[in-house]
Tab-separated table of C-alpha atoms in Angstrom:
chain	number	residue	atom	x	y	z
A	1	UNK	CA	-0.178	-0.401	0.069
A	2	UNK	CA	2.706	2.177	0.826
A	3	UNK	CA	6.680	2.052	1.601
A	4	UNK	CA	9.304	3.636	3.852
A	5	UNK	CA	12.726	3.776	2.402
A	6	UNK	CA	11.290	1.228	-0.623
A	7	UNK	CA	9.899	-1.262	1.665
A	8	UNK	CA	6.257	-1.954	1.920
A	9	UNK	CA	4.896	-0.899	5.170
A	10	UNK	CA	2.173	-3.481	5.499
A	11	UNK	CA	1.730	-6.669	3.534
A	12	UNK	CA	-2.120	-6.708	3.782
A	13	UNK	CA	-2.651	-10.246	2.227
A	14	UNK	CA	-0.255	-11.588	4.375
A	15	UNK	CA	-2.109	-10.287	7.374
A	16	UNK	CA	-5.112	-12.125	6.105
A	17	UNK	CA	-3.507	-14.990	5.597
A	18	UNK	CA	-1.418	-15.315	8.705
A	19	UNK	CA	-4.811	-14.485	10.855
A	20	UNK	CA	-6.744	-16.995	9.165
A	21	UNK	CA	-3.945	-19.760	9.345
A	22	UNK	CA	-3.320	-18.998	13.324
A	23	UNK	CA	-6.981	-18.545	14.170
A	24	UNK	CA	-8.323	-21.236	16.623
A	25	UNK	CA	-11.098	-23.198	15.160
A	26	UNK	CA	-14.634	-22.574	15.876
A	27	UNK	CA	-16.733	-25.181	18.107
A	28	UNK	CA	-17.803	-28.179	16.877
A	29	UNK	CA	-21.227	-28.213	14.944
A	30	UNK	CA	-22.588	-29.937	11.960
A	31	UNK	CA	-23.175	-28.587	8.653
A	32	UNK	CA	-27.216	-28.252	9.423
A	33	UNK	CA	-26.718	-26.485	12.774
A	34	UNK	CA	-24.082	-24.218	11.392
A	35	UNK	CA	-27.050	-23.187	8.479
A	36	UNK	CA	-29.776	-23.143	11.525
A	37	UNK	CA	-27.617	-20.168	13.489
A	38	UNK	CA	-26.848	-18.177	10.424
A	39	UNK	CA	-30.608	-18.167	9.805
A	40	UNK	CA	-31.475	-17.753	13.362
A	41	UNK	CA	-29.119	-14.912	13.635
A	42	UNK	CA	-30.254	-12.871	10.333
A	43	UNK	CA	-34.117	-13.045	11.969
A	44	UNK	CA	-33.092	-11.827	15.060
A	45	UNK	CA	-31.149	-9.375	13.556
A	46	UNK	CA	-34.211	-8.051	11.610
A	47	UNK	CA	-36.750	-8.276	14.555
A	48	UNK	CA	-33.880	-6.254	16.871
A	49	UNK	CA	-34.373	-3.353	14.493
A	50	UNK	CA	-38.187	-2.781	15.706
A	51	UNK	CA	-37.110	-3.426	19.227
A	52	UNK	CA	-34.392	-1.131	19.349
A	53	UNK	CA	-36.017	1.642	17.280
A	54	UNK	CA	-39.106	1.628	19.923
A	55	UNK	CA	-36.963	1.730	22.958
A	56	UNK	CA	-34.561	4.348	21.550
A	57	UNK	CA	-36.953	6.614	19.837
A	58	UNK	CA	-34.168	7.877	18.025
A	59	UNK	CA	-35.350	7.406	14.737
A	60	UNK	CA	-38.652	9.553	14.129
A	61	UNK	CA	-41.735	7.923	13.050
A	62	UNK	CA	-42.321	7.395	9.417
A	63	UNK	CA	-38.242	8.087	8.746
A	64	UNK	CA	-36.616	5.288	7.116
A	65	UNK	CA	-32.793	5.525	7.875
A	66	UNK	CA	-29.897	4.846	5.353
A	67	UNK	CA	-29.820	0.748	4.928
A	68	UNK	CA	-26.782	-0.911	6.003
A	69	UNK	CA	-26.307	-5.132	5.553
A	70	UNK	CA	-26.470	-7.493	8.091
A	71	UNK	CA	-23.609	-10.145	7.591
A	72	UNK	CA	-23.254	-13.364	9.295
A	73	UNK	CA	-19.704	-14.531	9.196
A	74	UNK	CA	-17.025	-16.649	10.178
A	75	UNK	CA	-14.219	-15.789	12.008
A	76	UNK	CA	-12.086	-15.463	8.516
A	77	UNK	CA	-14.632	-13.406	7.393
A	78	UNK	CA	-14.191	-11.062	10.127
A	79	UNK	CA	-10.283	-10.932	9.421
A	80	UNK	CA	-10.818	-10.275	5.959
A	81	UNK	CA	-13.364	-7.346	6.798
A	82	UNK	CA	-11.512	-5.467	9.535
A	83	UNK	CA	-8.024	-5.820	7.286
A	84	UNK	CA	-10.179	-3.738	4.722
A	85	UNK	CA	-11.391	-1.386	7.307
A	86	UNK	CA	-7.665	-1.115	8.840
A	87	UNK	CA	-6.507	-0.523	5.214
A	88	UNK	CA	-9.140	2.151	4.362
A	89	UNK	CA	-8.789	4.108	8.042
A	90	UNK	CA	-4.867	4.308	7.748
A	91	UNK	CA	-4.404	5.289	4.048
A	92	UNK	CA	-4.089	8.987	5.203
A	93	UNK	CA	-1.399	8.248	7.540
A	94	UNK	CA	0.741	5.782	5.161
A	95	UNK	CA	0.255	8.379	2.877
A	96	UNK	CA	1.709	10.520	5.135
A	97	UNK	CA	4.538	8.409	5.589
A	98	UNK	CA	5.217	7.850	2.165
A	99	UNK	CA	5.435	11.503	2.045
A	100	UNK	CA	8.008	11.731	4.541
A	101	UNK	CA	10.031	8.606	4.147
A	102	UNK	CA	13.672	9.354	4.005
A	103	UNK	CA	17.241	7.525	3.979
A	104	UNK	CA	17.751	8.377	7.813
A	105	UNK	CA	18.770	5.409	9.961
A	106	UNK	CA	14.949	5.385	11.380
A	107	UNK	CA	13.787	4.950	7.953
A	108	UNK	CA	16.603	1.974	7.146
A	109	UNK	CA	15.259	-0.149	10.220
A	110	UNK	CA	11.558	0.219	9.317
A	111	UNK	CA	12.951	-0.596	5.767
A	112	UNK	CA	14.722	-3.728	6.835
A	113	UNK	CA	11.820	-4.734	8.926
A	114	UNK	CA	9.544	-4.530	5.829
A	115	UNK	CA	5.963	-5.161	5.285
A	116	UNK	CA	6.088	-8.860	5.347
A	117	UNK	CA	7.028	-8.425	9.253
A	118	UNK	CA	4.694	-6.070	9.830
A	119	UNK	CA	2.169	-8.097	7.924
A	120	UNK	CA	2.583	-11.388	9.950
A	121	UNK	CA	2.460	-9.143	13.487
A	122	UNK	CA	-1.046	-7.759	12.502
A	123	UNK	CA	-1.869	-11.167	11.308
A	124	UNK	CA	-1.156	-12.517	14.863
A	125	UNK	CA	-2.667	-9.648	16.502
A	126	UNK	CA	-6.242	-10.226	14.233
A	127	UNK	CA	-6.116	-14.027	14.947
A	128	UNK	CA	-6.191	-13.636	18.974
A	129	UNK	CA	-8.965	-10.769	18.229
A	130	UNK	CA	-10.796	-13.133	15.909
A	131	UNK	CA	-12.013	-15.656	18.079
A	132	UNK	CA	-13.368	-13.327	20.844
A	133	UNK	CA	-15.637	-10.756	18.749
A	134	UNK	CA	-19.306	-11.681	18.819
A	135	UNK	CA	-20.255	-8.660	16.519
A	136	UNK	CA	-19.500	-5.701	15.283
A	137	UNK	CA	-20.663	-2.296	13.366
A	138	UNK	CA	-18.087	-1.309	10.897
A	139	UNK	CA	-18.435	2.294	10.478
A	140	UNK	CA	-16.022	2.756	7.933
A	141	UNK	CA	-16.210	-0.356	5.858
A	142	UNK	CA	-15.454	-0.323	2.196
A	143	UNK	CA	-17.444	-2.625	0.186
A	144	UNK	CA	-16.195	-5.541	-1.409
A	145	UNK	CA	-17.218	-8.462	-3.733
A	146	UNK	CA	-17.480	-10.758	-0.583
A	147	UNK	CA	-18.210	-8.147	2.203
A	148	UNK	CA	-20.981	-5.370	0.830
A	149	UNK	CA	-21.506	-2.349	2.713
A	150	UNK	CA	-23.829	0.912	2.598
A	151	UNK	CA	-23.952	2.375	-0.597
A	152	UNK	CA	-23.318	5.755	1.221
A	153	UNK	CA	-19.769	5.398	2.167
A	154	UNK	CA	-19.441	2.752	4.381
A	155	UNK	CA	-21.183	0.493	7.421
A	156	UNK	CA	-22.192	-2.865	7.941
A	157	UNK	CA	-22.995	-5.375	10.689
A	158	UNK	CA	-21.236	-8.336	11.535
A	159	UNK	CA	-22.572	-11.212	13.595
A	160	UNK	CA	-19.494	-13.684	14.544
A	161	UNK	CA	-21.440	-17.017	14.134
A	162	UNK	CA	-18.970	-19.293	15.663
A	163	UNK	CA	-17.787	-16.891	18.185
A	164	UNK	CA	-21.731	-16.724	19.674
A	165	UNK	CA	-22.409	-20.423	19.323
A	166	UNK	CA	-18.709	-20.715	21.715
A	167	UNK	CA	-19.631	-18.385	24.017
A	168	UNK	CA	-23.576	-19.351	24.565
A	169	UNK	CA	-22.074	-22.689	25.422
A	170	UNK	CA	-19.442	-21.649	27.884
A	171	UNK	CA	-21.853	-19.678	29.578
A	172	UNK	CA	-24.750	-22.491	29.264
A	173	UNK	CA	-27.398	-20.327	28.860
A	174	UNK	CA	-30.277	-20.623	26.251
A	175	UNK	CA	-28.665	-20.407	22.598
A	176	UNK	CA	-32.152	-18.560	21.347
A	177	UNK	CA	-31.996	-16.171	24.163
A	178	UNK	CA	-28.090	-15.281	23.912
A	179	UNK	CA	-28.307	-14.531	20.161
A	180	UNK	CA	-31.105	-12.396	20.125
A	181	UNK	CA	-29.500	-10.504	23.090
A	182	UNK	CA	-26.109	-10.102	21.016
A	183	UNK	CA	-28.331	-9.054	17.985
A	184	UNK	CA	-29.974	-6.250	20.394
A	185	UNK	CA	-26.773	-4.901	21.274
A	186	UNK	CA	-24.974	-4.691	17.641
A	187	UNK	CA	-28.432	-3.140	15.889
A	188	UNK	CA	-28.151	-0.448	18.804
A	189	UNK	CA	-24.942	0.372	17.001
A	190	UNK	CA	-26.611	0.365	13.828
A	191	UNK	CA	-29.009	2.566	14.761
A	192	UNK	CA	-26.744	4.992	16.680
A	193	UNK	CA	-25.039	5.545	13.040
A	194	UNK	CA	-27.968	5.225	10.658
A	195	UNK	CA	-29.998	7.527	13.228
A	196	UNK	CA	-27.673	9.894	13.940
A	197	UNK	CA	-26.001	11.362	10.076
A	198	UNK	CA	-23.326	13.615	11.396
A	199	UNK	CA	-21.697	10.843	14.056
A	200	UNK	CA	-19.973	9.020	11.625
A	201	UNK	CA	-18.456	11.959	9.950
A	202	UNK	CA	-17.447	13.534	13.520
A	203	UNK	CA	-15.935	10.232	14.353
A	204	UNK	CA	-13.973	9.988	11.457
A	205	UNK	CA	-12.900	13.202	12.018
A	206	UNK	CA	-11.500	12.792	15.325
A	207	UNK	CA	-9.728	9.215	14.338
A	208	UNK	CA	-8.019	11.174	11.261
A	209	UNK	CA	-7.044	14.424	13.686
A	210	UNK	CA	-5.487	11.546	15.853
A	211	UNK	CA	-3.592	9.939	13.103
A	212	UNK	CA	-2.492	13.436	11.658
A	213	UNK	CA	-1.102	13.909	14.704
A	214	UNK	CA	1.088	10.940	14.615
A	215	UNK	CA	4.887	11.658	14.537
A	216	UNK	CA	6.009	9.444	11.920
A	217	UNK	CA	10.002	9.952	12.340
A	218	UNK	CA	10.574	5.602	12.704
A	219	UNK	CA	13.374	6.539	15.549
A	220	UNK	CA	10.786	8.506	17.925
A	221	UNK	CA	8.262	5.966	17.089
A	222	UNK	CA	10.643	3.416	18.048
A	223	UNK	CA	11.719	5.134	21.119
A	224	UNK	CA	7.876	5.502	22.194
A	225	UNK	CA	7.411	1.618	21.741
A	226	UNK	CA	10.232	0.944	24.018
A	227	UNK	CA	8.747	2.825	26.723
A	228	UNK	CA	5.338	1.012	26.202
A	229	UNK	CA	7.248	-2.515	26.401
A	230	UNK	CA	9.044	-0.736	29.804
A	231	UNK	CA	5.664	0.252	31.196
A	232	UNK	CA	3.617	-3.048	30.290
A	233	UNK	CA	6.587	-5.042	31.886
A	234	UNK	CA	6.762	-2.944	34.780
A	235	UNK	CA	10.466	-2.034	34.469
A	236	UNK	CA	9.998	1.583	34.455
A	237	UNK	CA	8.977	1.717	38.076
A	238	UNK	CA	9.838	-0.423	41.363
A	239	UNK	CA	7.372	-3.055	42.344
A	240	UNK	CA	4.469	-1.449	44.430
A	241	UNK	CA	4.760	1.840	43.254
A	242	UNK	CA	2.719	1.642	39.770
A	243	UNK	CA	-0.527	3.521	40.365
A	244	UNK	CA	-3.738	2.411	38.442
A	245	UNK	CA	-3.706	4.466	35.551
A	246	UNK	CA	-0.001	4.275	34.591
A	247	UNK	CA	-0.450	0.352	35.424
A	248	UNK	CA	-3.755	0.040	33.031
A	249	UNK	CA	-2.182	2.125	30.239
A	250	UNK	CA	-2.296	0.186	26.811
A	251	UNK	CA	0.426	0.133	24.024
A	252	UNK	CA	-2.061	2.653	22.333
A	253	UNK	CA	-2.057	4.852	25.068
A	254	UNK	CA	1.519	5.059	25.481
A	255	UNK	CA	2.622	5.546	21.857
A	256	UNK	CA	0.971	9.162	21.725
A	257	UNK	CA	1.929	12.836	21.833
A	258	UNK	CA	0.143	15.165	23.976
A	259	UNK	CA	-2.311	16.263	21.422
A	260	UNK	CA	-3.091	12.937	20.563
A	261	UNK	CA	-3.905	12.592	24.341
A	262	UNK	CA	-6.417	15.305	24.161
A	263	UNK	CA	-8.453	13.940	21.230
A	264	UNK	CA	-8.501	10.143	22.698
A	265	UNK	CA	-9.871	11.710	25.668
A	266	UNK	CA	-12.814	12.951	23.338
A	267	UNK	CA	-12.945	9.763	21.563
A	268	UNK	CA	-12.857	7.765	24.495
A	269	UNK	CA	-16.008	9.829	25.882
A	270	UNK	CA	-17.841	9.082	22.370
A	271	UNK	CA	-16.920	5.460	22.974
A	272	UNK	CA	-18.173	5.244	26.195
A	273	UNK	CA	-21.577	6.860	25.002
A	274	UNK	CA	-22.050	4.312	22.351
A	275	UNK	CA	-20.882	1.016	24.194
A	276	UNK	CA	-22.741	1.905	27.512
A	277	UNK	CA	-25.828	3.006	25.422
A	278	UNK	CA	-26.097	-0.401	23.546
A	279	UNK	CA	-25.794	-2.248	26.569
A	280	UNK	CA	-28.258	0.048	28.222
A	281	UNK	CA	-30.644	-0.887	25.497
A	282	UNK	CA	-29.753	-4.462	25.170
A	283	UNK	CA	-30.712	-4.963	28.895
A	284	UNK	CA	-33.599	-2.699	28.740
A	285	UNK	CA	-35.595	-4.241	26.001
A	286	UNK	CA	-34.508	-7.837	27.091
A	287	UNK	CA	-36.952	-8.332	29.771
A	288	UNK	CA	-39.818	-8.282	26.951
A	289	UNK	CA	-37.835	-10.467	24.516
A	290	UNK	CA	-35.305	-12.322	26.199
A	291	UNK	CA	-36.608	-14.607	28.867
A	292	UNK	CA	-33.308	-15.248	30.430
A	293	UNK	CA	-31.806	-11.938	30.178
A	294	UNK	CA	-30.789	-11.844	33.859
A	295	UNK	CA	-29.172	-15.038	34.050
A	296	UNK	CA	-27.515	-13.758	30.731
A	297	UNK	CA	-26.183	-10.589	31.708
A	298	UNK	CA	-24.663	-11.786	35.031
A	299	UNK	CA	-22.792	-14.728	33.309
A	300	UNK	CA	-21.458	-12.693	30.878
A	301	UNK	CA	-20.666	-9.949	33.022
A	302	UNK	CA	-18.510	-12.433	34.964
A	303	UNK	CA	-16.969	-13.839	32.060
A	304	UNK	CA	-15.859	-10.378	30.817
A	305	UNK	CA	-14.505	-9.827	34.207
A	306	UNK	CA	-12.089	-12.957	34.689
A	307	UNK	CA	-10.825	-13.314	31.150
A	308	UNK	CA	-9.897	-16.964	29.779
A	309	UNK	CA	-6.478	-17.119	31.171
A	310	UNK	CA	-3.475	-15.227	32.529
A	311	UNK	CA	-2.320	-14.676	28.936
A	312	UNK	CA	-5.613	-13.425	27.993
A	313	UNK	CA	-5.595	-10.726	30.632
A	314	UNK	CA	-1.829	-9.589	29.656
A	315	UNK	CA	-3.112	-9.538	26.183
A	316	UNK	CA	-5.896	-7.587	27.043
A	317	UNK	CA	-4.230	-5.072	28.986
A	318	UNK	CA	-1.372	-4.586	26.153
A	319	UNK	CA	-4.122	-4.090	23.638
A	320	UNK	CA	-6.521	-1.649	25.546
A	321	UNK	CA	-9.260	-4.009	25.992
A	322	UNK	CA	-9.159	-3.728	29.457
A	323	UNK	CA	-10.381	0.279	28.588
A	324	UNK	CA	-13.113	-0.996	26.248
A	325	UNK	CA	-14.489	-3.226	29.409
A	326	UNK	CA	-14.478	0.039	31.463
A	327	UNK	CA	-15.989	2.053	28.647
A	328	UNK	CA	-19.189	-0.431	28.673
A	329	UNK	CA	-19.425	-0.130	32.319
A	330	UNK	CA	-19.129	3.727	32.812
A	331	UNK	CA	-20.950	4.251	29.890
A	332	UNK	CA	-24.086	2.468	30.765
A	333	UNK	CA	-23.921	4.062	34.409
A	334	UNK	CA	-23.698	7.513	32.513
A	335	UNK	CA	-26.859	6.184	29.925
A	336	UNK	CA	-28.714	5.016	33.192
A	337	UNK	CA	-28.415	7.856	35.394
A	338	UNK	CA	-29.282	10.470	32.720
A	339	UNK	CA	-32.250	8.388	31.845
A	340	UNK	CA	-33.485	8.298	35.432
A	341	UNK	CA	-33.109	11.987	35.519
A	342	UNK	CA	-34.443	13.500	32.393
A	343	UNK	CA	-36.022	10.513	30.454
A	344	UNK	CA	-35.099	9.074	27.057
A	345	UNK	CA	-36.384	11.842	24.906
A	346	UNK	CA	-34.266	13.950	27.686
A	347	UNK	CA	-31.138	11.507	27.037
A	348	UNK	CA	-31.604	11.706	23.153
A	349	UNK	CA	-30.632	15.366	23.050
A	350	UNK	CA	-27.253	13.599	23.166
A	351	UNK	CA	-27.217	13.133	19.405
A	352	UNK	CA	-28.173	16.838	18.676
A	353	UNK	CA	-24.749	17.639	17.698
A	354	UNK	CA	-21.005	17.157	18.530
A	355	UNK	CA	-21.122	19.875	21.003
A	356	UNK	CA	-24.093	17.620	23.020
A	357	UNK	CA	-21.741	14.794	23.357
A	358	UNK	CA	-20.415	14.141	26.730
A	359	UNK	CA	-16.907	14.900	27.896
A	360	UNK	CA	-14.868	12.174	29.623
A	361	UNK	CA	-15.238	14.089	32.725
A	362	UNK	CA	-19.125	13.940	32.425
A	363	UNK	CA	-19.362	10.398	31.763
A	364	UNK	CA	-18.057	10.033	35.343
A	365	UNK	CA	-20.304	12.493	36.467
A	366	UNK	CA	-23.636	12.640	34.217
A	367	UNK	CA	-25.059	15.416	36.628
A	368	UNK	CA	-22.350	17.771	34.978
A	369	UNK	CA	-23.975	16.894	31.769
A	370	UNK	CA	-27.364	17.341	32.401
A	371	UNK	CA	-26.543	20.695	33.906
A	372	UNK	CA	-24.495	21.671	30.672
A	373	UNK	CA	-27.295	20.255	27.881
A	374	UNK	CA	-30.539	21.010	29.949
A	375	UNK	CA	-30.515	23.680	32.086
A	376	UNK	CA	-28.663	25.795	29.814
A	377	UNK	CA	-31.158	25.057	27.039
A	378	UNK	CA	-34.063	25.463	29.058
A	379	UNK	CA	-32.980	28.700	30.879
């Protein structure tokens, strides 16, 4: 796609091949059972549209939002979709690196590493994630022959069938209820982006601003990676002196400039809102249509908290997945507190414009958001 010092930066095809080869096999299931699971997930995705719209009241009656496809995929399909998404999202950054490539020592280091190694590393990361994701709304998805997307610039809903089957078996919950429960969460994300026309462009703008601030000097990047490794290993501080904030920082959080940290703070607030809202809706709709929702929620929360193994916990911290778990928890508390205070329609003012989105501080203190958005508007 692009290169530094004449060497390709990322071998995307190798990333797909590596991840597909390394990803763990899905649960044992007959072909007939697999077809039945796919058909049921498609039905649940369709049914979830009306449930979510009715509960959230985000889409005005009579208004039909932009249509986005729902795809039920296996782990390899999820990998291909995400490589395509990464490639599209990183295009401006890699173009910038192409412009600044040089013959300095940093460029030579990255040039020697080459796109093959980078492709393998990306593939290893995706192989880890591909067996864990239950569903995903791809906001910036480019359309391909295998993976269609919205005609207006991206967007598709993915449900990863083998992972859903694996987790429902692991939790020993009603599979039909669990599949609908997952579909409700992911449909909420689709409703957020199709019902709020400016949200996609706003989020894309923030991400591109983050990437534009990336210092593309190779030696600076290597130095930050070294700092990240030290922080992760705990070698930067004596044992017992590491605070929760530092000890919980991920690789993504450390390899940043100060300007990027400000942008990340805003992105964290938005993602906490989106994830917490999806959890709130999933549990709010649940009692009416998912009979065993209380059991599913309790068991799923326990699974989220404990991780699968010590290695899994370590990788979650390194990749920033622990931060994502905090986003679910903190965002859901914010949404619940605001709805309790001003009702669903009052909460929906959050979707008015980028200015009404909560800040990271307001996610932790919902009353401050209510005071800023409601009392000022009503005064």
